[in-house]
Coordinates of C-alpha atoms in Angstrom, one line a residue:
X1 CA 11.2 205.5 155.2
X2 CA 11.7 208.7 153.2
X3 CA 9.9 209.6 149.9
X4 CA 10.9 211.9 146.7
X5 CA 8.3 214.7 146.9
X6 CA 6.7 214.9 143.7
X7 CA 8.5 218.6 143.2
X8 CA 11.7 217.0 143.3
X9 CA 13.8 216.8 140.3
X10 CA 14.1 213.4 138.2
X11 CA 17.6 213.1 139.6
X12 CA 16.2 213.3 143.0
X13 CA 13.5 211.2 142.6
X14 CA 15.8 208.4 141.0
X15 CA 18.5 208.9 144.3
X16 CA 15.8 208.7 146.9
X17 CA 14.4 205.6 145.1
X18 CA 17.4 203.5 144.6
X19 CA 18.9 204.5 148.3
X20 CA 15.5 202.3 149.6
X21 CA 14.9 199.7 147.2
X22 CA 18.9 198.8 147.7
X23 CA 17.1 197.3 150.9
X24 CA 15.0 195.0 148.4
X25 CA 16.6 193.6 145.5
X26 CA 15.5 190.5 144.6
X27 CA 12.5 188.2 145.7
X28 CA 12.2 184.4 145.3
X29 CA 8.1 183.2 145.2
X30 CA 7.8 179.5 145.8
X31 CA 4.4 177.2 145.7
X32 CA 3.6 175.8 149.2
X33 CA 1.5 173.5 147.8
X34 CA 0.0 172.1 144.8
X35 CA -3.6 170.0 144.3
X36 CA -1.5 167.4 141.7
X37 CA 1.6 167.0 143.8
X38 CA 1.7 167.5 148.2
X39 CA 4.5 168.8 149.1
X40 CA 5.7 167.0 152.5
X41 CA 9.4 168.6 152.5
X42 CA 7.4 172.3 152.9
X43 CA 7.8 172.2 156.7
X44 CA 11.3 171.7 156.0
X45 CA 12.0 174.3 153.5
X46 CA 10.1 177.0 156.3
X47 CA 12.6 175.7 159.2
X48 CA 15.6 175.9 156.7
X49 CA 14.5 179.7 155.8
X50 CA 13.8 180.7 159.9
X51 CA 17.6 178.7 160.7
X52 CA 19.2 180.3 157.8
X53 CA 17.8 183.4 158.6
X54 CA 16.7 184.7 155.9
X55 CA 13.6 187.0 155.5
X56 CA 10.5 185.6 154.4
X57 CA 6.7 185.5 154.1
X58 CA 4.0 182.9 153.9
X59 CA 1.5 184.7 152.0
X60 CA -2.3 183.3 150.8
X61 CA -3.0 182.9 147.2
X62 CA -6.6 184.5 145.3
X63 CA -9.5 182.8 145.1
X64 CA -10.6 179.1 146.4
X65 CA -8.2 177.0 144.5
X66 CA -5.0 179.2 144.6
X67 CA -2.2 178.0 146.1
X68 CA -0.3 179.5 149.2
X69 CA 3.2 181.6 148.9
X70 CA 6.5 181.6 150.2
X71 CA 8.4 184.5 149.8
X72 CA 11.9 185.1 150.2
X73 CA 13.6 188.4 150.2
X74 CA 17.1 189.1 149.0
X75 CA 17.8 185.7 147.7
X76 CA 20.1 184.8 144.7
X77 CA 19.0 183.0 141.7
X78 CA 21.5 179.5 142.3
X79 CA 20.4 179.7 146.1
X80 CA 16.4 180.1 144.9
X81 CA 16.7 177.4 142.7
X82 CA 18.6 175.3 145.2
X83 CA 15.6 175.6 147.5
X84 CA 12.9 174.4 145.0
X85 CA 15.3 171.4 143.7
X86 CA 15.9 170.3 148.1
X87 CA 12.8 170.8 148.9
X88 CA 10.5 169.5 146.1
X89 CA 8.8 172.6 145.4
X90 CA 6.9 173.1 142.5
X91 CA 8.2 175.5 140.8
X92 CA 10.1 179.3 141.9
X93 CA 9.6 182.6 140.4
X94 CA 12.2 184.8 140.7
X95 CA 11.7 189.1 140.3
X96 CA 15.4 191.1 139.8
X97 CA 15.4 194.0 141.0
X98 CA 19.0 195.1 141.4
X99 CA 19.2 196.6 138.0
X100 CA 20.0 201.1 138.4
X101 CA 18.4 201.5 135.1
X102 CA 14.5 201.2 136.4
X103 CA 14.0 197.3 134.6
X104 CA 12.6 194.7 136.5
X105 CA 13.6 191.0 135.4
X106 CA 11.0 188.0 136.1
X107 CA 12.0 184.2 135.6
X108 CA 9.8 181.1 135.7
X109 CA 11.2 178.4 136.7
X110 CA 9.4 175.2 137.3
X111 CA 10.2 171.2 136.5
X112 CA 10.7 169.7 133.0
X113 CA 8.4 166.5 132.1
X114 CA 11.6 164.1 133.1
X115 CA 11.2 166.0 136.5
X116 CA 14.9 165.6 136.7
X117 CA 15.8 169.4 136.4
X118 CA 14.3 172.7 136.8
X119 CA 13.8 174.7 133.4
X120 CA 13.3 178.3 132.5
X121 CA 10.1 178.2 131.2
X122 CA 9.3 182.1 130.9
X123 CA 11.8 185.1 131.2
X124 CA 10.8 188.9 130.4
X125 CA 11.8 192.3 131.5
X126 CA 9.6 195.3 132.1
X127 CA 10.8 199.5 132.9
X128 CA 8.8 200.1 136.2
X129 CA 8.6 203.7 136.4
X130 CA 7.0 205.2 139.9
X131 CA 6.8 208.2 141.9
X132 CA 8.0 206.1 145.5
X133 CA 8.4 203.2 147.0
X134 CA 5.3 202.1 147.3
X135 CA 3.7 202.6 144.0
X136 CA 7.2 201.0 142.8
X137 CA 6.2 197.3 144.2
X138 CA 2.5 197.6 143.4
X139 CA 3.7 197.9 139.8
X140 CA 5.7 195.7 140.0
X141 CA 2.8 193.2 141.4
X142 CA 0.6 194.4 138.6
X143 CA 2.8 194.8 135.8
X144 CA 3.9 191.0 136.5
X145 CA 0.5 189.6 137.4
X146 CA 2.4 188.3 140.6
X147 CA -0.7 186.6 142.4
X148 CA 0.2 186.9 146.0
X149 CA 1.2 190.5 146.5
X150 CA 5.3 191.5 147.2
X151 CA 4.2 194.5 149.4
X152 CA 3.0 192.4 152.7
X153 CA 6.5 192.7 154.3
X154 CA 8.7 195.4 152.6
X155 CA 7.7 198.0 155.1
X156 CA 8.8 195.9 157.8
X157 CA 12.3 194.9 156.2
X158 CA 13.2 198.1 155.5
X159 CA 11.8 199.2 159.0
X160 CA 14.3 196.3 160.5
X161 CA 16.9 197.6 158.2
X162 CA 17.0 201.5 159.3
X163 CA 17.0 200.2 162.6
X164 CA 20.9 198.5 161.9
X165 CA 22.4 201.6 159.2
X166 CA 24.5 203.0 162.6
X167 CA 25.8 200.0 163.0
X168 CA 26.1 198.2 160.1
X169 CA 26.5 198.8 156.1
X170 CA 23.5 197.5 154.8
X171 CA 23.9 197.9 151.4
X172 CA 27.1 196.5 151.3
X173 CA 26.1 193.5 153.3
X174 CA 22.9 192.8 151.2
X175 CA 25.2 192.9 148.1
X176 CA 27.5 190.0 149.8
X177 CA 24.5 188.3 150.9
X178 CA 23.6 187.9 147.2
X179 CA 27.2 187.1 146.0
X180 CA 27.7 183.2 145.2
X181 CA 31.1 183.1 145.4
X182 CA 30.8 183.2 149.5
X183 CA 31.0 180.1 151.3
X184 CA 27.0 179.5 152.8
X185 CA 28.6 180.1 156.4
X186 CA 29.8 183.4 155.5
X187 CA 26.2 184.2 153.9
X188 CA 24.7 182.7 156.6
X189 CA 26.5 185.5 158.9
X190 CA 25.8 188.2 156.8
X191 CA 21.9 187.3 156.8
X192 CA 21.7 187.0 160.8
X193 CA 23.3 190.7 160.9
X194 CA 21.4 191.6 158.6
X195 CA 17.7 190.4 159.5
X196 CA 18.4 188.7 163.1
X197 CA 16.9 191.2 165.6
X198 CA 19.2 189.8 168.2
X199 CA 22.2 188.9 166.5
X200 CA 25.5 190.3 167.7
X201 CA 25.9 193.0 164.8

């Protein structure tokens, strides 16, 4: 993975940003587990995410009480909120970073009292401005107060990633992986190309 040298110009910096974090736009945070409520469809949600293949990590919350993570890379909003509805999780947060103009969108979603639907309960949008790739995530983590850090796995998606640009389009595909208005066969495709080390690419 390549970074902007801090010499470069603003334009530069901005190019070599957005050509990496096209790898990484959006990112899906569910509760594994809850003290008030257990969770038994969990085990199900993890097999779902492995068959679908998807790319995901079960991370460990801060501090005694704090719950673990799953998190989902390059996931759309209906498909996010499809998962915690199916499999009974708590609630989802969902970070947006596809935007080209340097915000970052965050959504809470989590279950109204009825527990019949899933409402927004908080929504706001920051400017994450950062020299690389790195420092771009760890603001993100910090300017959200995201608990379990996003920065566990993003060095290994994009290293899976670079590995597959000879043979495959991977910004294009990412961008179709996202879209809603595929069937989930097709996105289920365009996932295993995308993340499946031995799929037939």
């Amino acid at each position: 993975m390549m970074y902007a040298e801090k010499n470069d110009t603003p334009q530069k910096v901005l190019h070599a940003m957005q050509a990496n974090r096209q790898r990484v736009k959006s990112l899906a945070i569910f509760n594994m587990e809850n003290p008030q409520r257990a969770h038994p469809s969990t085990d199900a949600m993890l097999r779902h995410l492995q068959i679908g293949h998807y790319t995901f990590y079960v991370a460990a919350g801060v501090g005694e009480a704090s719950e673990k993570k799953v998190m989902v890379y390059n996931i759309s909003l209906a498909a996010a909120l499809k998962l915690c509805e199916t499999y009974s999780q708590e609630s989802v947060i969902f970070i947006d970073m596809s935007s080209d103009d340097g915000y970052v969108s965050e959504q809470h979603w989590a279950w109204e009292a009825s527990r019949l639907a899933l409402e927004l309960r908080h929504e706001e949008q920051k400017n994450v401005d950062a020299a690389n790739d790195a420092d771009y995530y760890t603001q993100i983590s910090t300017q959200f107060n995201l608990e379990a850090t996003i920065m566990e796995q993003v060095a290994g998606i994009y290293k899976l990633l670079s590995e597959k640009t000879d043979r495959i389009d991977v910004a294009r595909l990412i961008n179709e992986s996202l879209d809603d208005r595929r069937t989930g066969y097709s996105k289920y495709m365009i996932r295993g190309k995308l993340y499946g080390r031995d799929f037939y690419c």
